[in-house]
mmCIF file of C-alpha atoms in Angstrom:
data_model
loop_
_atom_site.group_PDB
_atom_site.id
_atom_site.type_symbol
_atom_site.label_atom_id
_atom_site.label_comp_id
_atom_site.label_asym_id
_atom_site.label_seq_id
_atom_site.Cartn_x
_atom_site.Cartn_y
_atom_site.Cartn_z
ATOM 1 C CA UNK A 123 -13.839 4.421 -7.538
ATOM 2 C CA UNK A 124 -16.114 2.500 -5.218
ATOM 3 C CA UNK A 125 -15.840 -0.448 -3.284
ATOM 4 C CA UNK A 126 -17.619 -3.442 -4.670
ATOM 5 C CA UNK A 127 -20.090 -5.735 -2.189
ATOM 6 C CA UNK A 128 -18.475 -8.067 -0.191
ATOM 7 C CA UNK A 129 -17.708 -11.942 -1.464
ATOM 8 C CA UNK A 130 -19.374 -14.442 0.952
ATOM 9 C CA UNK A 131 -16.390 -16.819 2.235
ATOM 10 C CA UNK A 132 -18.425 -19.660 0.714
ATOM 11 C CA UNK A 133 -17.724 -18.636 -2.618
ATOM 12 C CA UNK A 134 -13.940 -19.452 -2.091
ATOM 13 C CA UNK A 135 -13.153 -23.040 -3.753
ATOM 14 C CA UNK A 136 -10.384 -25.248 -3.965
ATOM 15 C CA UNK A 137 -10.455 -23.705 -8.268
ATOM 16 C CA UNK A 138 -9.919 -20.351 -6.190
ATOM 17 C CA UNK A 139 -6.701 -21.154 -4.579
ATOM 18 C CA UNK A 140 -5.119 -22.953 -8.070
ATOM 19 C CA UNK A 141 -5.512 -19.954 -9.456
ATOM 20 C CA UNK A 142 -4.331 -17.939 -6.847
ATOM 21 C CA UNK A 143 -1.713 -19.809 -6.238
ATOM 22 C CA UNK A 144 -0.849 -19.262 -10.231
ATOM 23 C CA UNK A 145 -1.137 -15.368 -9.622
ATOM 24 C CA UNK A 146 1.398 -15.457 -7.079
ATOM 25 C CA UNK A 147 3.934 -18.019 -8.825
ATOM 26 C CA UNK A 148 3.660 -16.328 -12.088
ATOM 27 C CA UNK A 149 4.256 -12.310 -10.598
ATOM 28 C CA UNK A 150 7.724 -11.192 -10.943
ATOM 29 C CA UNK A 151 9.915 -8.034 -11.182
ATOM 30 C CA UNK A 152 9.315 -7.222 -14.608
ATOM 31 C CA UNK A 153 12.501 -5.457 -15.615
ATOM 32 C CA UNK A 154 11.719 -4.603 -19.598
ATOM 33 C CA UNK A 155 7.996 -3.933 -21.186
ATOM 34 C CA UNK A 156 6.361 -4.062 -24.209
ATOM 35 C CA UNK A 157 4.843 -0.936 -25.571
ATOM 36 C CA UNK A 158 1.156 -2.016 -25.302
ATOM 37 C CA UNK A 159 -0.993 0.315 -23.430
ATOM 38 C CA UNK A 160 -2.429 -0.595 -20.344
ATOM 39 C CA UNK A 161 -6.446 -0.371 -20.618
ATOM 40 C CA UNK A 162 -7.923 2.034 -18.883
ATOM 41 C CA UNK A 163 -10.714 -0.189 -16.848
ATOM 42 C CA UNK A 164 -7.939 -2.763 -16.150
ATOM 43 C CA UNK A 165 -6.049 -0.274 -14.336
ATOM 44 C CA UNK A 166 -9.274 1.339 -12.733
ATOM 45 C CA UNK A 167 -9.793 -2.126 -11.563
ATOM 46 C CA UNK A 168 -6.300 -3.158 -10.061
ATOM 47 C CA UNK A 169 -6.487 0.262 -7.958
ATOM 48 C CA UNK A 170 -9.755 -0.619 -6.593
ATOM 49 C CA UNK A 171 -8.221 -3.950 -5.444
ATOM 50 C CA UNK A 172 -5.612 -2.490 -4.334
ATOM 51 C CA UNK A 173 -7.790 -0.394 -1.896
ATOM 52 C CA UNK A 174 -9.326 -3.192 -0.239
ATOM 53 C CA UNK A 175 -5.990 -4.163 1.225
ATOM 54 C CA UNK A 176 -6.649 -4.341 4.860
ATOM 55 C CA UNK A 177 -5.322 -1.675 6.608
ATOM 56 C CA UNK A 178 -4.353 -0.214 10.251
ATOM 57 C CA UNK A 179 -8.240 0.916 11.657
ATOM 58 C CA UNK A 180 -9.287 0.805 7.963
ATOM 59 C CA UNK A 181 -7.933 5.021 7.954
ATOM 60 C CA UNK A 182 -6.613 3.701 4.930
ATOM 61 C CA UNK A 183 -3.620 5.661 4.869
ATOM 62 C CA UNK A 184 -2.682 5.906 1.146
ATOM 63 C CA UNK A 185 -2.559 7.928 -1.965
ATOM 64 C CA UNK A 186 -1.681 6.268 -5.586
ATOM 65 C CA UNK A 187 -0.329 8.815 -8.059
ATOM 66 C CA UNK A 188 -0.611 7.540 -11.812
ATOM 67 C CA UNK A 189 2.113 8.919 -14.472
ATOM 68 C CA UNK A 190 0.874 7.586 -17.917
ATOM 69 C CA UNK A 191 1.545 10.976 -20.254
ATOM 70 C CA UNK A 192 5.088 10.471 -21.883
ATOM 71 C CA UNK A 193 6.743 13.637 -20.885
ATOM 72 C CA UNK A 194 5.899 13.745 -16.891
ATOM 73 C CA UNK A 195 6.613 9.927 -17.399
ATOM 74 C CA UNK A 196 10.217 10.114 -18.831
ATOM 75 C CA UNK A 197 10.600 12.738 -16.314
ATOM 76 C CA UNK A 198 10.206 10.023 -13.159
ATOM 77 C CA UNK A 199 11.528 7.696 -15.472
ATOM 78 C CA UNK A 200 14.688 9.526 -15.099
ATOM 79 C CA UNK A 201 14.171 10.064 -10.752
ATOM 80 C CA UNK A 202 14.107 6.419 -10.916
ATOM 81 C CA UNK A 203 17.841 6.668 -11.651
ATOM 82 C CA UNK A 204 17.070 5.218 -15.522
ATOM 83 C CA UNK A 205 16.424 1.859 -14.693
ATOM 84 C CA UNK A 206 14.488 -0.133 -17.637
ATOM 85 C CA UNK A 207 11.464 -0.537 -15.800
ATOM 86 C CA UNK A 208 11.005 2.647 -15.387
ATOM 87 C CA UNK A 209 11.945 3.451 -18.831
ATOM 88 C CA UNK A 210 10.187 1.295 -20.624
ATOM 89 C CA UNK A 211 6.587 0.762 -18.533
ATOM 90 C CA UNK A 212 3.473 2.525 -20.088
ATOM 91 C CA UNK A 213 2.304 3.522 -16.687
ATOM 92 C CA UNK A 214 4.021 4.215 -13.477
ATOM 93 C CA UNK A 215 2.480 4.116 -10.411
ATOM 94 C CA UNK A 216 3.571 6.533 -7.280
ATOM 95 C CA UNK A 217 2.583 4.191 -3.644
ATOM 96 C CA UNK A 218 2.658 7.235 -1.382
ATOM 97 C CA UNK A 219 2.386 6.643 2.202
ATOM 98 C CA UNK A 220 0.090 9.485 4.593
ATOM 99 C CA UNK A 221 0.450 9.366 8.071
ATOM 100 C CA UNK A 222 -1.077 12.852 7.882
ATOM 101 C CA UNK A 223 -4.584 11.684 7.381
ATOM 102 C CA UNK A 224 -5.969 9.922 9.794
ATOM 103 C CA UNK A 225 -7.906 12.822 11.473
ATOM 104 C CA UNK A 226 -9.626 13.062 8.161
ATOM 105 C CA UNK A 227 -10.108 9.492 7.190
ATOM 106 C CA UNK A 228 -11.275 9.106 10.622
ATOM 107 C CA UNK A 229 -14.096 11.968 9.927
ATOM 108 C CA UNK A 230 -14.674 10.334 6.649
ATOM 109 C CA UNK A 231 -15.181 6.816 8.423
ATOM 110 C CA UNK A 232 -18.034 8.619 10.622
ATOM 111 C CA UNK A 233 -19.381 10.204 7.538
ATOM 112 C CA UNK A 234 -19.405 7.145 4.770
ATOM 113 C CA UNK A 235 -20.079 4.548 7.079
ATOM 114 C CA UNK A 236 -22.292 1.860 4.444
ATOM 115 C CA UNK A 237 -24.697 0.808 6.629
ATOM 116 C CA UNK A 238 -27.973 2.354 7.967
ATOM 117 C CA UNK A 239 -26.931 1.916 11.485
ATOM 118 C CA UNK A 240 -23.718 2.576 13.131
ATOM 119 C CA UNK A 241 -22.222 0.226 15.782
ATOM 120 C CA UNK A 242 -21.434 2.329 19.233
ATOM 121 C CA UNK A 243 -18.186 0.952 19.349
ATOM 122 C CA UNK A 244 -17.040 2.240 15.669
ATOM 123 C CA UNK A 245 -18.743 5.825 16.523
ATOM 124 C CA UNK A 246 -16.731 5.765 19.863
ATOM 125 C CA UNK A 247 -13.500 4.334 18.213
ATOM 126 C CA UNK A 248 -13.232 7.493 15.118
ATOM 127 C CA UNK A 249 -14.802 10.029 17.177
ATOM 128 C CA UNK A 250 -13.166 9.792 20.537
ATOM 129 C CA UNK A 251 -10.183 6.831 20.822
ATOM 130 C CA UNK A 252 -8.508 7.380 17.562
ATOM 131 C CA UNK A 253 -8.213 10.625 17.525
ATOM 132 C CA UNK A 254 -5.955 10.355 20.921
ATOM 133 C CA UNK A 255 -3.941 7.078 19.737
ATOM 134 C CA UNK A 256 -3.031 8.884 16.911
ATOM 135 C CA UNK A 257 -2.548 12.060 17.839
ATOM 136 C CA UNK A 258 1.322 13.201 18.778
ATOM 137 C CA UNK A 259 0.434 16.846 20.135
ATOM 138 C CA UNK A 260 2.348 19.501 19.495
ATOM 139 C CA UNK A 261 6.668 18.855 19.304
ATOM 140 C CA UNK A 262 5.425 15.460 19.901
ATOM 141 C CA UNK A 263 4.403 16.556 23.626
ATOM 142 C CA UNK A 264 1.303 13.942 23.940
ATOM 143 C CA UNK A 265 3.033 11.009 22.474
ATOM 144 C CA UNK A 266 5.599 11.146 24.764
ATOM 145 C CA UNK A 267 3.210 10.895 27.216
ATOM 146 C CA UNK A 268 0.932 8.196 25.891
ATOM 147 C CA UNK A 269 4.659 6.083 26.246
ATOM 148 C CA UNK A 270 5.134 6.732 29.958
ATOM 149 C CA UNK A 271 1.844 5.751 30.509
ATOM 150 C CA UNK A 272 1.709 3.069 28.442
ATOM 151 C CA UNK A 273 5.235 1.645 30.077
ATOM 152 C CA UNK A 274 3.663 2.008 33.574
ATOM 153 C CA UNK A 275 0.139 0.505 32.759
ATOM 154 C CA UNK A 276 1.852 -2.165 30.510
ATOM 155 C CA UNK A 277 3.130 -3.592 33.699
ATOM 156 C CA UNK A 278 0.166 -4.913 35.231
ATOM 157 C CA UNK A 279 -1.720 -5.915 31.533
ATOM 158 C CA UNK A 280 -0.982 -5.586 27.869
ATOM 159 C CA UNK A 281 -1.757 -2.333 26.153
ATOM 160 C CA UNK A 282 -1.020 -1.062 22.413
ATOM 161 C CA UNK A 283 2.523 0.216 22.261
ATOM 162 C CA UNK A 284 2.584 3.170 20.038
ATOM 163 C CA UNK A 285 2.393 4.833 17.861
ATOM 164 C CA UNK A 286 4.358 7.206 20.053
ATOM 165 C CA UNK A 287 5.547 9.544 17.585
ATOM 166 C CA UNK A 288 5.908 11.110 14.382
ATOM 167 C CA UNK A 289 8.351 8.279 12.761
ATOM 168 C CA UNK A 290 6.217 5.424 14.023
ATOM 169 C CA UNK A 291 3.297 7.193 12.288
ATOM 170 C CA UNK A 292 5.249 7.378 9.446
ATOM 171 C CA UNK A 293 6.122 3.390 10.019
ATOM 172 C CA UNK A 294 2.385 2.904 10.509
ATOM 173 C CA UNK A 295 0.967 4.123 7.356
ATOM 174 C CA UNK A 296 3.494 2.566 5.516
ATOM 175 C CA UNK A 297 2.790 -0.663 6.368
ATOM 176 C CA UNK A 298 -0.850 -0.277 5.706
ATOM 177 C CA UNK A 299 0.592 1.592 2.004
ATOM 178 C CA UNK A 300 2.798 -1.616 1.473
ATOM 179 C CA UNK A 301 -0.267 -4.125 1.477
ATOM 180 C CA UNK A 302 -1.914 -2.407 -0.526
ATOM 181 C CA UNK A 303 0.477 -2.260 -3.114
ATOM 182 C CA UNK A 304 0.790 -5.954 -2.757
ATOM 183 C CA UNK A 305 -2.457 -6.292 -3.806
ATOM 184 C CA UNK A 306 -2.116 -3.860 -6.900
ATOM 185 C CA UNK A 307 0.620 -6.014 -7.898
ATOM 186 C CA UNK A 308 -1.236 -9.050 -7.542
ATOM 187 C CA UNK A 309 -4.444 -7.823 -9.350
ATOM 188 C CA UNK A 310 -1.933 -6.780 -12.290
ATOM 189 C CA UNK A 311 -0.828 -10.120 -12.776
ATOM 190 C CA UNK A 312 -4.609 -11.652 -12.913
ATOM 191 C CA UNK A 313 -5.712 -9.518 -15.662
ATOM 192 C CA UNK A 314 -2.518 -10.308 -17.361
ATOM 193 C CA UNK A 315 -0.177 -7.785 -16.822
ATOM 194 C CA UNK A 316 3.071 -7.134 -14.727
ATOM 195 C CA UNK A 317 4.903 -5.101 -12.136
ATOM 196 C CA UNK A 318 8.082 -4.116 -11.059
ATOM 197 C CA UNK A 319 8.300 -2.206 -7.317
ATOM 198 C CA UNK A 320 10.790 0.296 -7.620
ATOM 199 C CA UNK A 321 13.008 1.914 -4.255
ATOM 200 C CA UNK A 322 15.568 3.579 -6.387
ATOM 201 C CA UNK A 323 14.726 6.670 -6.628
ATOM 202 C CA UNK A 324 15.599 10.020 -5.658
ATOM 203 C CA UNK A 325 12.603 10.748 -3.516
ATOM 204 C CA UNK A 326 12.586 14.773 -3.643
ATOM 205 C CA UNK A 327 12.253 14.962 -7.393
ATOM 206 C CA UNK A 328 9.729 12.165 -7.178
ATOM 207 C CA UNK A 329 8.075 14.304 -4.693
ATOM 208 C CA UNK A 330 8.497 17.830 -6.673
ATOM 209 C CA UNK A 331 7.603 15.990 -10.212
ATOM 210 C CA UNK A 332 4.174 15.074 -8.969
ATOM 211 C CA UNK A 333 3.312 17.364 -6.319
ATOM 212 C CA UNK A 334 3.774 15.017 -3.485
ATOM 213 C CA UNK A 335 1.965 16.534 -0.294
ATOM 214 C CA UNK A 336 4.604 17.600 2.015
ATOM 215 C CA UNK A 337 4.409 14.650 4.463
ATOM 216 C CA UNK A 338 3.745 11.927 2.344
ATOM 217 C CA UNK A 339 5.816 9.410 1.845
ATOM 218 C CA UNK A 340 6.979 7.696 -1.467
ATOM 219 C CA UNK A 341 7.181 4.007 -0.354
ATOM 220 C CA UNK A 342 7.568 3.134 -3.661
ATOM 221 C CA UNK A 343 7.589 2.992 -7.680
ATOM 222 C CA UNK A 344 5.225 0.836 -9.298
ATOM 223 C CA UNK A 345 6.297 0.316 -13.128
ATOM 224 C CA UNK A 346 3.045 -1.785 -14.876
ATOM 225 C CA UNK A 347 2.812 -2.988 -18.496
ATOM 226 C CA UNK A 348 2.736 -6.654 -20.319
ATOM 227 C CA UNK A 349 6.363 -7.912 -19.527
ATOM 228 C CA UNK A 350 8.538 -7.683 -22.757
ATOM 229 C CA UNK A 351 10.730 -11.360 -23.760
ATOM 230 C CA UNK A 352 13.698 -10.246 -22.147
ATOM 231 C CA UNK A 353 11.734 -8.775 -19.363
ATOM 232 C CA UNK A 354 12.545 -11.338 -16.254
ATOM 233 C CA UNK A 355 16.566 -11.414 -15.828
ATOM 234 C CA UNK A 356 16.874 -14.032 -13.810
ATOM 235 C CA UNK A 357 15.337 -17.138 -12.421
ATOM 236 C CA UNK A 358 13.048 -17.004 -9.368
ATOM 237 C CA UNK A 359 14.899 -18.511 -5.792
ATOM 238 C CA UNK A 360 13.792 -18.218 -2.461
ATOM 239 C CA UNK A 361 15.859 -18.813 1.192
ATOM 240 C CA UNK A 362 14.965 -22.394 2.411
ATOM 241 C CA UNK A 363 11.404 -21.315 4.882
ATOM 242 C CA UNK A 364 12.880 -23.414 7.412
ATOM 243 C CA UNK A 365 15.080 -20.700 7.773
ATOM 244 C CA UNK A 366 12.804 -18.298 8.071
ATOM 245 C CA UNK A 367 9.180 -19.315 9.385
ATOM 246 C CA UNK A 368 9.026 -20.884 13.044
ATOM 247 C CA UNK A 369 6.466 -22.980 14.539
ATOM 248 C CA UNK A 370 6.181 -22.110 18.093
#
């Protein structure tokens, strides 16, 4: 799958945001599906979207595993503890997390860079600073180190803090992993279609079922199909935002 060309800003419109705004409002946690299949080029498409989720020094720290033959599917149906999504969804989607790729993304970025002409800065960035603000060292040796120094230099200015070691890279790429199934999600519901993000699973037959590179992580379980009658349970609420947004 690649990329398409970049939108200019000026083609956003005030029709834009109605119907974004109806994308959002109208995406739920589809509990029950239909049976219809899911085409092929609509699901190509949302997974392209989905990959232009912006992401931690665009390393783009993901993997999407699709489960659409019946038996591996009933299989994960079952790791996700038999909940009717899961059951019932014509294709299930795997969001794994890798915070085991950034040296090679980061060769990658070098590599496929679109344009003609580098920028200094990016060569300088993937070829010499990220692969020491990523890089833990052996037992975790060097980010321990990048902390101390970071706590003494941190006094006089601000500097990044972390990631120091192996479970804030894991914290890392998930965040990066959990936009970009946002935006799956979100490019389901504008062809017409609907999600369900799954956490109940049991992650190491997940992992075994579909060959899940050792240090990956499953963030989560996308179920997708066209959302059945009885397929939303229960109306949509939210906590008052005045609880929870601040204006500083």
């Amino acid at each position: 799958m690649n990329a398409k060309s970049d939108i200019s800003p000026d083609s956003v419109s005030s029709t834009t945001l109605e119907e974004f705004r109806k994308v959002v409002r109208s995406r739920r946690s589809v509990r029950r599906f239909t049976d219809e299949p899911v085409p092929d080029e609509v699901l190509s498409d949302c997974l392209e979207l989905a990959m232009l989720a912006p992401n931690s020094s665009n390393l783009q720290p993901w993997e999407f595993f699709v489960v659409r033959t019946p038996d591996l599917k009933a299989k994960l149906a079952e790791a996700c503890l038999g909940q009717n999504a899961a059951k019932t969804a014509p294709v299930l989607v795997a969001v794994v997390a890798r915070p085991d790729t950034w040296r090679q993304h980061s060769r990658m970025a070098l590599e496929q860079w679109p344009e003609e002409q580098m920028p200094g800065i990016v060569k300088k960035y993937y070829s010499k600073i990220a692969p020491i603000h990523y890089n833990q060292g052996p037992f975790g040796v060097l980010g321990v180190a990048k902390k101390a120094a970071g706590l003494v230099v941190g006094l006089s200015r601000p500097v990044p803090r972390g990631p120091y070691s192996v479970n804030e890279m894991k914290v890392w790429a998930t965040k990066s992993t959990a936009l970009a199934a946002e935006n799956l999600m979100l490019a389901l519901r504008a062809h017409g279609y609907d999600s369900c993000p799954m956490e109940g699973f049991d992650e190491c037959r997940v992992r075994r079922l579909l060959s899940v590179p050792r240090k990956g992580l499953v963030t989560m379980i996308v179920a997708i199909g066209k959302r059945s009658e009885k397929g939303v349970y229960n109306r949509q609420y939210r906590f008052d935002s005045r609880e929870l947004v601040h204006y500083l």
